[in-house]
PDB file of C-alpha atoms in Angstrom:
ATOM      1  CA  MET U  68      61.842 106.130 104.498  1.00 59.00           C
ATOM      2  CA  PRO U  69      63.139 102.965 102.152  1.00 63.00           C
ATOM      3  CA  ARG U  70      66.762 101.952 103.128  1.00 73.00           C
ATOM      4  CA  LYS U  71      68.793 101.244 100.111  1.00 78.00           C
ATOM      5  CA  SER U  72      69.963  97.786  99.902  1.00 86.00           C
ATOM      6  CA  PRO U  73      73.655  96.640  99.901  1.00 85.00           C
ATOM      7  CA  VAL U  74      74.476  96.749  96.371  1.00 88.00           C
ATOM      8  CA  GLU U  75      72.821 100.207  96.260  1.00 90.00           C
ATOM      9  CA  ALA U  76      74.917 101.817  99.298  1.00 93.00           C
ATOM     10  CA  VAL U  77      78.143 100.272  97.573  1.00 94.00           C
ATOM     11  CA  VAL U  78      77.498 101.929  93.835  1.00 95.00           C
ATOM     12  CA  ASP U  79      76.997 104.948  95.526  1.00 94.00           C
ATOM     13  CA  ASP U  80      80.548 105.303  97.371  1.00 95.00           C
ATOM     14  CA  LEU U  81      81.895 103.923  93.967  1.00 96.00           C
ATOM     15  CA  GLN U  82      80.473 106.662  92.832  1.00 95.00           C
ATOM     16  CA  LEU U  83      82.180 109.576  94.646  1.00 94.00           C
ATOM     17  CA  LEU U  84      85.253 107.633  94.593  1.00 94.00           C
ATOM     18  CA  LEU U  85      84.676 108.338  90.436  1.00 93.00           C
ATOM     19  CA  ARG U  86      84.462 112.076  91.158  1.00 92.00           C
ATOM     20  CA  ARG U  87      88.458 111.839  92.255  1.00 91.00           C
ATOM     21  CA  GLY U  88      89.762 107.786  90.480  1.00 91.00           C
ATOM     22  CA  LEU U  89      92.060 106.322  92.212  1.00 92.00           C
ATOM     23  CA  PRO U  90      94.521 106.255  94.431  1.00 93.00           C
ATOM     24  CA  VAL U  91      91.848 106.871  97.359  1.00 92.00           C
ATOM     25  CA  ALA U  92      92.284 110.254  98.942  1.00 90.00           C
ATOM     26  CA  SER U  93      92.543 109.726 102.824  1.00 88.00           C
ATOM     27  CA  ASP U  94      89.836 111.920 103.411  1.00 88.00           C
ATOM     28  CA  SER U  95      87.067 110.794 101.546  1.00 87.00           C
ATOM     29  CA  SER U  96      83.598 110.345 102.025  1.00 88.00           C
ATOM     30  CA  VAL U  97      82.771 106.519 101.601  1.00 92.00           C
ATOM     31  CA  ALA U  98      81.961 104.925 105.172  1.00 93.00           C
ATOM     32  CA  VAL U  99      80.090 101.962 103.472  1.00 95.00           C
ATOM     33  CA  LEU U 100      83.021 100.463 101.709  1.00 95.00           C
ATOM     34  CA  LEU U 101      84.979 101.491 104.182  1.00 95.00           C
ATOM     35  CA  GLU U 102      83.334  98.662 106.470  1.00 94.00           C
ATOM     36  CA  LEU U 103      83.382  95.973 103.888  1.00 94.00           C
ATOM     37  CA  ARG U 104      84.657  92.614 105.665  1.00 91.00           C
ATOM     38  CA  GLY U 105      87.017  92.191 103.237  1.00 90.00           C
ATOM     39  CA  ILE U 106      88.975  95.576 103.725  1.00 93.00           C
ATOM     40  CA  VAL U 107      88.683  95.477 107.279  1.00 90.00           C
ATOM     41  CA  GLY U 108      90.173  92.710 107.333  1.00 86.00           C
ATOM     42  CA  ARG U 109      93.122  93.442 105.000  1.00 87.00           C
ATOM     43  CA  ALA U 110      93.995  96.982 106.808  1.00 88.00           C
ATOM     44  CA  VAL U 111      97.014  96.522 108.932  1.00 83.00           C
ATOM     45  CA  ASP U 112      95.081  98.638 112.299  1.00 84.00           C
ATOM     46  CA  PRO U 113      91.271  98.226 111.506  1.00 86.00           C
ATOM     47  CA  ASP U 114      90.782 100.721 113.440  1.00 88.00           C
ATOM     48  CA  ASP U 115      93.292 102.976 111.908  1.00 89.00           C
ATOM     49  CA  GLN U 116      91.316 104.989 108.530  1.00 91.00           C
ATOM     50  CA  ALA U 117      94.154 105.089 106.872  1.00 92.00           C
ATOM     51  CA  SER U 118      94.755 101.756 106.927  1.00 91.00           C
ATOM     52  CA  ARG U 119      90.897 101.112 106.175  1.00 93.00           C
ATOM     53  CA  VAL U 120      92.127 103.570 102.948  1.00 94.00           C
ATOM     54  CA  ALA U 121      94.945 101.576 101.902  1.00 94.00           C
ATOM     55  CA  ALA U 122      92.879  98.543 101.925  1.00 93.00           C
ATOM     56  CA  LEU U 123      90.302  99.721  99.838  1.00 95.00           C
ATOM     57  CA  ASP U 124      92.654 101.101  97.272  1.00 95.00           C
ATOM     58  CA  GLY U 125      94.471  97.987  97.088  1.00 93.00           C
ATOM     59  CA  THR U 126      91.503  96.027  96.538  1.00 94.00           C
ATOM     60  CA  LEU U 127      90.240  97.953  94.728  1.00 95.00           C
ATOM     61  CA  ARG U 128      93.050  97.839  92.235  1.00 95.00           C
ATOM     62  CA  GLY U 129      93.098  94.020  92.106  1.00 92.00           C
ATOM     63  CA  LEU U 130      89.161  93.801  91.215  1.00 93.00           C
ATOM     64  CA  LEU U 131      89.867  96.710  88.896  1.00 94.00           C
ATOM     65  CA  ALA U 132      93.160  94.138  87.771  1.00 91.00           C
ATOM     66  CA  ARG U 133      91.092  90.779  87.483  1.00 89.00           C
ATOM     67  CA  PHE U 134      87.850  92.174  85.428  1.00 90.00           C
ATOM     68  CA  ASP U 135      86.764  89.361  84.217  1.00 85.00           C
ATOM     69  CA  ASP U 136      84.900  91.667  81.532  1.00 86.00           C
ATOM     70  CA  ALA U 137      87.962  91.541  78.534  1.00 85.00           C
ATOM     71  CA  ARG U 138      86.195  93.962  76.836  1.00 87.00           C
ATOM     72  CA  TYR U 139      84.985  96.604  79.227  1.00 93.00           C
ATOM     73  CA  ALA U 140      88.053  95.741  81.490  1.00 94.00           C
ATOM     74  CA  PRO U 141      90.334  98.753  80.296  1.00 95.00           C
ATOM     75  CA  ALA U 142      87.409 101.047  79.632  1.00 95.00           C
ATOM     76  CA  ALA U 143      86.466 100.059  83.806  1.00 95.00           C
ATOM     77  CA  ARG U 144      90.543 100.799  84.711  1.00 95.00           C
ATOM     78  CA  ALA U 145      90.259 104.110  82.633  1.00 96.00           C
ATOM     79  CA  LEU U 146      86.776 105.183  84.466  1.00 95.00           C
ATOM     80  CA  PHE U 147      89.116 105.069  87.945  1.00 95.00           C
ATOM     81  CA  GLY U 148      91.853 106.549  86.926  1.00 94.00           C
ATOM     82  CA  LEU U 149      94.173 103.722  86.397  1.00 94.00           C
ATOM     83  CA  PRO U 150      96.017 102.811  82.681  1.00 93.00           C
ATOM     84  CA  PRO U 151      94.589 103.148  79.845  1.00 93.00           C
ATOM     85  CA  ALA U 152      94.614 106.680  81.870  1.00 93.00           C
ATOM     86  CA  GLU U 153      97.206 109.431  82.809  1.00 91.00           C
ATOM     87  CA  PRO U 154      97.321 110.418  85.789  1.00 88.00           C
ATOM     88  CA  GLY U 155      95.421 113.658  86.671  1.00 88.00           C
ATOM     89  CA  LEU U 156      92.646 113.704  84.254  1.00 93.00           C
ATOM     90  CA  ASN U 157      89.768 114.756  85.629  1.00 94.00           C
ATOM     91  CA  LEU U 158      85.703 112.893  85.284  1.00 95.00           C
ATOM     92  CA  THR U 159      85.279 113.905  82.566  1.00 94.00           C
ATOM     93  CA  ALA U 160      88.033 113.232  80.450  1.00 95.00           C
ATOM     94  CA  ARG U 161      88.455 109.416  81.431  1.00 96.00           C
ATOM     95  CA  ARG U 162      84.386 109.029  80.449  1.00 95.00           C
ATOM     96  CA  GLU U 163      85.459 109.759  77.311  1.00 95.00           C
ATOM     97  CA  LEU U 164      88.715 108.030  77.238  1.00 96.00           C
ATOM     98  CA  ALA U 165      86.463 104.574  78.767  1.00 95.00           C
ATOM     99  CA  ALA U 166      83.924 105.418  75.953  1.00 95.00           C
ATOM    100  CA  ARG U 167      86.736 105.364  73.574  1.00 95.00           C
ATOM    101  CA  VAL U 168      88.322 102.272  74.393  1.00 94.00           C
ATOM    102  CA  ALA U 169      85.572 100.309  74.535  1.00 93.00           C
ATOM    103  CA  GLY U 170      84.143 101.516  71.299  1.00 93.00           C
ATOM    104  CA  HIS U 171      80.659 103.496  72.251  1.00 93.00           C
ATOM    105  CA  GLU U 172      80.058 106.994  71.910  1.00 93.00           C
ATOM    106  CA  ALA U 173      80.568 109.106  74.473  1.00 92.00           C
ATOM    107  CA  HIS U 174      76.727 109.788  76.163  1.00 93.00           C
ATOM    108  CA  HIS U 175      75.519 106.446  75.595  1.00 94.00           C
ATOM    109  CA  PHE U 176      78.760 105.258  77.583  1.00 94.00           C
ATOM    110  CA  ARG U 177      78.002 107.744  80.736  1.00 94.00           C
ATOM    111  CA  LYS U 178      74.526 106.385  80.534  1.00 94.00           C
ATOM    112  CA  ARG U 179      73.948 103.086  79.644  1.00 94.00           C
ATOM    113  CA  VAL U 180      77.580 101.164  80.283  1.00 95.00           C
ATOM    114  CA  GLU U 181      79.144 102.767  83.479  1.00 95.00           C
ATOM    115  CA  PRO U 182      76.475 102.646  85.619  1.00 95.00           C
ATOM    116  CA  GLN U 183      76.468  98.824  84.556  1.00 95.00           C
ATOM    117  CA  LEU U 184      80.289  98.294  85.384  1.00 96.00           C
ATOM    118  CA  VAL U 185      80.150 100.304  88.771  1.00 96.00           C
ATOM    119  CA  GLY U 186      77.006  98.041  89.209  1.00 95.00           C
ATOM    120  CA  LYS U 187      79.777  94.675  88.414  1.00 95.00           C
ATOM    121  CA  LEU U 188      82.629  96.200  90.820  1.00 96.00           C
ATOM    122  CA  ALA U 189      79.791  96.677  93.567  1.00 95.00           C
ATOM    123  CA  ASP U 190      78.900  93.198  93.108  1.00 95.00           C
ATOM    124  CA  GLU U 191      82.918  92.344  93.459  1.00 94.00           C
ATOM    125  CA  LEU U 192      83.355  93.925  96.712  1.00 95.00           C
ATOM    126  CA  LEU U 193      80.323  92.571  98.163  1.00 95.00           C
ATOM    127  CA  ALA U 194      81.525  88.785  96.784  1.00 93.00           C
ATOM    128  CA  ASP U 195      84.631  89.571  98.502  1.00 91.00           C
ATOM    129  CA  ALA U 196      83.331  90.259 101.604  1.00 91.00           C
ATOM    130  CA  ASP U 197      81.239  87.385 101.278  1.00 89.00           C
ATOM    131  CA  ARG U 198      84.372  85.190 100.763  1.00 85.00           C
ATOM    132  CA  PHE U 199      86.179  86.755 104.073  1.00 80.00           C
ATOM    133  CA  THR U 200      83.002  86.390 106.201  1.00 74.00           C
ATOM    134  CA  ARG U 201      82.857  82.266 105.135  1.00 72.00           C
ATOM    135  CA  SER U 202      86.436  82.587 105.854  1.00 73.00           C
ATOM    136  CA  PRO U 203      87.371  79.573 108.038  1.00 73.00           C
ATOM    137  CA  MET U 204      90.297  81.088 109.301  1.00 80.00           C
ATOM    138  CA  ILE U 205      92.086  84.223 109.360  1.00 80.00           C
ATOM    139  CA  ALA U 206      95.820  84.644 108.972  1.00 84.00           C
ATOM    140  CA  PRO U 207      98.002  86.094 111.850  1.00 83.00           C
ATOM    141  CA  ARG U 208      98.618  89.530 111.279  1.00 79.00           C
ATOM    142  CA  LEU U 209     102.213  90.156 112.278  1.00 82.00           C
ATOM    143  CA  ALA U 210     104.103  92.930 113.717  1.00 81.00           C
ATOM    144  CA  PRO U 211     107.670  94.301 113.765  1.00 84.00           C
ATOM    145  CA  VAL U 212     109.733  92.838 116.775  1.00 89.00           C
ATOM    146  CA  ARG U 213     112.940  95.036 117.645  1.00 91.00           C
ATOM    147  CA  THR U 214     114.060  92.664 120.135  1.00 94.00           C
ATOM    148  CA  ARG U 215     114.986  88.772 121.367  1.00 92.00           C
ATOM    149  CA  GLN U 216     112.049  87.088 122.483  1.00 89.00           C
ATOM    150  CA  PRO U 217     113.191  84.362 124.211  1.00 92.00           C
ATOM    151  CA  VAL U 218     111.098  80.981 125.200  1.00 93.00           C
ATOM    152  CA  PRO U 219     110.971  80.373 128.627  1.00 92.00           C
ATOM    153  CA  ALA U 220     112.122  77.075 129.791  1.00 93.00           C
ATOM    154  CA  ASP U 221     108.312  76.215 130.207  1.00 93.00           C
ATOM    155  CA  PRO U 222     106.101  73.401 129.241  1.00 92.00           C
ATOM    156  CA  PHE U 223     102.957  75.583 128.434  1.00 91.00           C
ATOM    157  CA  ALA U 224     105.748  78.157 126.384  1.00 92.00           C
ATOM    158  CA  TRP U 225     106.941  75.158 124.338  1.00 93.00           C
ATOM    159  CA  GLU U 226     103.712  74.564 123.189  1.00 93.00           C
ATOM    160  CA  VAL U 227     102.136  78.216 122.494  1.00 92.00           C
ATOM    161  CA  ALA U 228     105.420  77.974 120.593  1.00 94.00           C
ATOM    162  CA  GLU U 229     104.883  75.070 118.569  1.00 95.00           C
ATOM    163  CA  HIS U 230     101.211  75.988 118.082  1.00 94.00           C
ATOM    164  CA  GLU U 231     102.497  79.759 116.846  1.00 93.00           C
ATOM    165  CA  GLU U 232     104.752  77.571 114.634  1.00 95.00           C
ATOM    166  CA  GLN U 233     102.650  75.295 112.821  1.00 95.00           C
ATOM    167  CA  LEU U 234     100.654  78.385 112.484  1.00 94.00           C
ATOM    168  CA  THR U 235     103.293  80.091 110.649  1.00 95.00           C
ATOM    169  CA  ARG U 236     104.870  76.954 109.238  1.00 96.00           C
ATOM    170  CA  MET U 237     100.479  75.902 107.486  1.00 96.00           C
ATOM    171  CA  TRP U 238     100.173  79.904 106.319  1.00 96.00           C
ATOM    172  CA  SER U 239     103.732  80.600 105.421  1.00 97.00           C
ATOM    173  CA  ALA U 240     103.138  77.384 102.661  1.00 97.00           C
ATOM    174  CA  ILE U 241      99.745  78.263 102.072  1.00 97.00           C
ATOM    175  CA  TYR U 242     100.670  81.582 100.418  1.00 97.00           C
ATOM    176  CA  ALA U 243     103.895  79.897  98.571  1.00 98.00           C
ATOM    177  CA  ALA U 244     101.296  78.354  96.524  1.00 98.00           C
ATOM    178  CA  ARG U 245      98.990  81.167  96.433  1.00 97.00           C
ATOM    179  CA  ALA U 246     102.262  83.198  95.070  1.00 98.00           C
ATOM    180  CA  GLU U 247     102.695  80.044  92.410  1.00 97.00           C
ATOM    181  CA  LEU U 248      99.373  79.778  90.639  1.00 97.00           C
ATOM    182  CA  LEU U 249      98.933  83.681  90.678  1.00 96.00           C
ATOM    183  CA  CYS U 250     102.142  83.223  88.431  1.00 97.00           C
ATOM    184  CA  ILE U 251     100.843  80.903  86.057  1.00 96.00           C
ATOM    185  CA  GLU U 252      97.776  82.991  85.546  1.00 93.00           C
ATOM    186  CA  ARG U 253     100.452  85.418  84.587  1.00 94.00           C
ATOM    187  CA  LEU U 254     101.992  83.467  82.208  1.00 96.00           C
ATOM    188  CA  ILE U 255      98.763  82.125  80.365  1.00 94.00           C
ATOM    189  CA  SER U 256      97.790  85.870  80.064  1.00 90.00           C
ATOM    190  CA  LEU U 257     100.789  86.829  78.607  1.00 93.00           C
ATOM    191  CA  GLN U 258     100.482  83.846  76.445  1.00 93.00           C
ATOM    192  CA  ALA U 259     103.889  82.585  77.310  1.00 94.00           C
ATOM    193  CA  ASP U 260     104.906  78.895  75.825  1.00 94.00           C
ATOM    194  CA  ARG U 261     104.191  76.299  77.053  1.00 93.00           C
ATOM    195  CA  GLN U 262     106.751  74.824  78.154  1.00 94.00           C
ATOM    196  CA  SER U 263     107.008  77.869  80.571  1.00 94.00           C
ATOM    197  CA  VAL U 264     103.435  77.304  82.001  1.00 94.00           C
ATOM    198  CA  VAL U 265     104.361  73.600  82.717  1.00 94.00           C
ATOM    199  CA  ARG U 266     107.426  73.742  84.873  1.00 95.00           C
ATOM    200  CA  VAL U 267     105.125  76.665  86.495  1.00 96.00           C
ATOM    201  CA  ALA U 268     102.142  73.960  87.233  1.00 96.00           C
ATOM    202  CA  VAL U 269     104.752  71.519  88.431  1.00 96.00           C
ATOM    203  CA  THR U 270     105.855  74.094  91.166  1.00 97.00           C
ATOM    204  CA  ALA U 271     102.711  75.002  91.573  1.00 97.00           C
ATOM    205  CA  ALA U 272     101.316  71.527  92.483  1.00 97.00           C
ATOM    206  CA  TRP U 273     104.159  70.421  94.696  1.00 97.00           C
ATOM    207  CA  ARG U 274     103.826  74.254  96.701  1.00 98.00           C
ATOM    208  CA  TRP U 275      99.583  73.128  96.566  1.00 98.00           C
ATOM    209  CA  ALA U 276     100.350  69.802  97.970  1.00 97.00           C
ATOM    210  CA  SER U 277     103.044  70.778 100.525  1.00 98.00           C
ATOM    211  CA  ALA U 278      99.912  73.207 101.991  1.00 97.00           C
ATOM    212  CA  ARG U 279      97.572  70.645 102.240  1.00 97.00           C
ATOM    213  CA  ALA U 280     100.098  68.240 104.234  1.00 97.00           C
ATOM    214  CA  GLU U 281     100.879  71.263 106.402  1.00 96.00           C
ATOM    215  CA  ALA U 282      96.930  72.048 107.192  1.00 96.00           C
ATOM    216  CA  ILE U 283      96.044  68.205 107.209  1.00 96.00           C
ATOM    217  CA  GLY U 284      99.296  68.104 109.658  1.00 95.00           C
ATOM    218  CA  TYR U 285      97.900  71.065 112.037  1.00 94.00           C
ATOM    219  CA  LEU U 286      94.109  70.519 111.946  1.00 94.00           C
ATOM    220  CA  ALA U 287      94.554  67.114 113.289  1.00 93.00           C
ATOM    221  CA  ALA U 288      97.817  68.099 116.244  1.00 92.00           C
ATOM    222  CA  PHE U 289      96.180  71.633 116.941  1.00 90.00           C
ATOM    223  CA  ALA U 290      92.600  72.535 115.896  1.00 83.00           C
ATOM    224  CA  PRO U 291      90.628  69.218 115.446  1.00 79.00           C
ATOM    225  CA  ASP U 292      87.644  71.685 116.701  1.00 75.00           C
ATOM    226  CA  VAL U 293      88.045  74.418 114.272  1.00 74.00           C
ATOM    227  CA  ALA U 294      84.918  73.534 111.762  1.00 75.00           C
ATOM    228  CA  ALA U 295      87.402  74.105 108.815  1.00 80.00           C
ATOM    229  CA  SER U 296      89.012  71.384 105.943  1.00 90.00           C
ATOM    230  CA  ALA U 297      92.382  71.550 104.979  1.00 93.00           C
ATOM    231  CA  ASP U 298      90.867  71.203 101.541  1.00 94.00           C
ATOM    232  CA  GLU U 299      89.219  74.246 102.733  1.00 92.00           C
ATOM    233  CA  LEU U 300      92.250  75.646 103.943  1.00 93.00           C
ATOM    234  CA  VAL U 301      94.438  75.519 100.845  1.00 95.00           C
ATOM    235  CA  ALA U 302      91.339  76.831  98.215  1.00 94.00           C
ATOM    236  CA  MET U 303      92.387  80.246 100.080  1.00 92.00           C
ATOM    237  CA  ALA U 304      96.013  79.903  97.659  1.00 95.00           C
ATOM    238  CA  GLY U 305      93.487  80.505  94.561  1.00 93.00           C
ATOM    239  CA  TRP U 306      91.966  78.216  91.463  1.00 94.00           C
ATOM    240  CA  THR U 307      92.809  74.917  91.076  1.00 96.00           C
ATOM    241  CA  PRO U 308      92.035  72.427  88.688  1.00 95.00           C
ATOM    242  CA  ALA U 309      89.590  69.711  89.900  1.00 94.00           C
ATOM    243  CA  LEU U 310      90.613  66.983  91.527  1.00 95.00           C
ATOM    244  CA  THR U 311      89.336  63.684  92.909  1.00 95.00           C
ATOM    245  CA  PRO U 312      89.826  62.496  96.401  1.00 95.00           C
ATOM    246  CA  ALA U 313      92.440  60.039  94.945  1.00 95.00           C
ATOM    247  CA  GLN U 314      94.303  62.809  92.516  1.00 96.00           C
ATOM    248  CA  ALA U 315      94.742  65.411  95.562  1.00 96.00           C
ATOM    249  CA  SER U 316      96.005  62.436  98.171  1.00 96.00           C
ATOM    250  CA  LEU U 317      98.340  61.736  95.558  1.00 96.00           C
ATOM    251  CA  LEU U 318      99.933  65.185  95.433  1.00 97.00           C
ATOM    252  CA  THR U 319      99.803  65.246  99.109  1.00 97.00           C
ATOM    253  CA  GLU U 320     101.709  61.960  99.755  1.00 96.00           C
ATOM    254  CA  ALA U 321     103.719  63.493  97.698  1.00 96.00           C
ATOM    255  CA  ALA U 322     105.071  66.615  98.774  1.00 96.00           C
ATOM    256  CA  SER U 323     104.848  65.255 102.619  1.00 95.00           C
ATOM    257  CA  GLY U 324     107.145  65.280 104.900  1.00 93.00           C
ATOM    258  CA  GLY U 325     109.023  68.332 103.705  1.00 92.00           C
ATOM    259  CA  ALA U 326     109.093  66.568 100.377  1.00 95.00           C
ATOM    260  CA  SER U 327     111.947  68.793  97.638  1.00 96.00           C
ATOM    261  CA  ARG U 328     110.714  70.145  93.860  1.00 96.00           C
ATOM    262  CA  GLU U 329     112.317  67.120  92.684  1.00 96.00           C
ATOM    263  CA  ALA U 330     111.481  64.291  95.173  1.00 96.00           C
ATOM    264  CA  PHE U 331     108.005  65.357  94.451  1.00 96.00           C
ATOM    265  CA  VAL U 332     108.116  65.250  91.028  1.00 95.00           C
ATOM    266  CA  ALA U 333     110.204  61.631  91.411  1.00 95.00           C
ATOM    267  CA  ALA U 334     107.326  60.366  92.958  1.00 95.00           C
ATOM    268  CA  LEU U 335     104.972  61.591  90.526  1.00 94.00           C
ATOM    269  CA  HIS U 336     107.127  60.286  87.625  1.00 90.00           C
ATOM    270  CA  GLY U 337     104.183  57.424  86.585  1.00 88.00           C
ATOM    271  CA  GLU U 338     101.427  59.774  86.830  1.00 90.00           C
ATOM    272  CA  THR U 339     101.345  60.912  83.276  1.00 88.00           C
ATOM    273  CA  GLY U 340      97.168  61.049  84.109  1.00 91.00           C
ATOM    274  CA  LEU U 341      97.301  63.290  86.754  1.00 91.00           C
ATOM    275  CA  GLY U 342      99.851  65.600  85.376  1.00 89.00           C
ATOM    276  CA  ALA U 343      97.732  66.057  82.504  1.00 92.00           C
ATOM    277  CA  VAL U 344      94.392  67.156  84.526  1.00 93.00           C
ATOM    278  CA  TRP U 345      96.190  69.665  86.577  1.00 95.00           C
ATOM    279  CA  VAL U 346      98.262  71.236  83.703  1.00 93.00           C
ATOM    280  CA  ASP U 347      95.189  71.059  81.044  1.00 93.00           C
ATOM    281  CA  GLY U 348      93.393  72.905  83.534  1.00 94.00           C
ATOM    282  CA  PHE U 349      95.001  75.772  83.720  1.00 94.00           C
ATOM    283  CA  LEU U 350      95.708  75.547  80.084  1.00 90.00           C
ATOM    284  CA  ALA U 351      91.772  75.338  79.063  1.00 87.00           C
ATOM    285  CA  ARG U 352      90.119  79.073  78.333  1.00 61.00           C
ATOM    286  CA  THR U 353      86.450  80.294  79.015  1.00 52.00           C
ATOM    287  CA  ALA U 354      84.156  81.150  76.542  1.00 44.00           C
ATOM    288  CA  PRO U 355      83.842  84.997  76.062  1.00 47.00           C
ATOM    289  CA  ASN U 356      80.691  86.409  78.668  1.00 47.00           C
ATOM    290  CA  PRO U 357      80.127  89.630  76.999  1.00 46.00           C
ATOM    291  CA  LEU U 358      79.050  91.983  80.068  1.00 48.00           C
ATOM    292  CA  ILE U 359      76.636  94.605  77.830  1.00 46.00           C
ATOM    293  CA  GLU U 360      74.769  94.248  75.127  1.00 47.00           C
ATOM    294  CA  GLU U 361      76.138  96.299  72.502  1.00 46.00           C
ATOM    295  CA  ASN U 362      74.645  99.615  71.170  1.00 45.00           C
ATOM    296  CA  GLY U 363      74.211  98.872  67.661  1.00 37.00           C
ATOM    297  CA  LYS U 364      78.014  98.671  66.569  1.00 44.00           C
ATOM    298  CA  ALA U 365      79.669  95.624  66.109  1.00 34.00           C
ATOM    299  CA  SER U 366      82.094  94.348  68.754  1.00 35.00           C
TER     300      SER U 366
END
């Protein structure tokens, strides 16, 4: 008996989820989705079914929020029970709403469009899993600490504590950069004024460069044998405009040594060309890429 391809297996599980929509129910029989590397990696406790279900729910919401086809994004979200759908709608009602917001007749939507939307979401889930598989390093998972954990006066203990300290500083910097990069995309989506975007873009440049400086320092001091570069690590923060190696180094030098935002800006005061590359890179729009062929109706 021929085996299903990974895409077919993920599509089958997504179609099971469609019956009730999101949130993912704790008793959902979606073993393939719960085994995806991106889901296991995000679970607080990978061995716990409830933890994986929570990770799957959050991952699906994130992918649907960033569905990259503007016309069909509301339809895809409605299909899975997210706004513009109201809570509690059954699948028939969600399909009718999705067809309406996408501008299609209901039967055509269910037969032709819905399978493509589910297939695209399956592709996104597999791409997410692939990114996790290829991650050079994973951020340390933290657990609540109820009692003080003093470091003994011992050289080995000092070395381990310093390693953990620097590893935490690096991931802290990477997550701080990610927060600013997410803020930029949100402001652009909200069509905020240019001044607001520029202000956050400068902060993002500072955070990104600080993270790169931390990554360079950590790899050199504690992980020289790790097959990862500082640029690979800082890329986990999110997309940034393309920079030349010289431009990346200039930003990193300005942020090194724990420089404040003000000191970073002052150090780059004369670099107007670099500033334009960074800011205009975010403001540049990509051309729309329609997902699905029209069914005879004008868009």
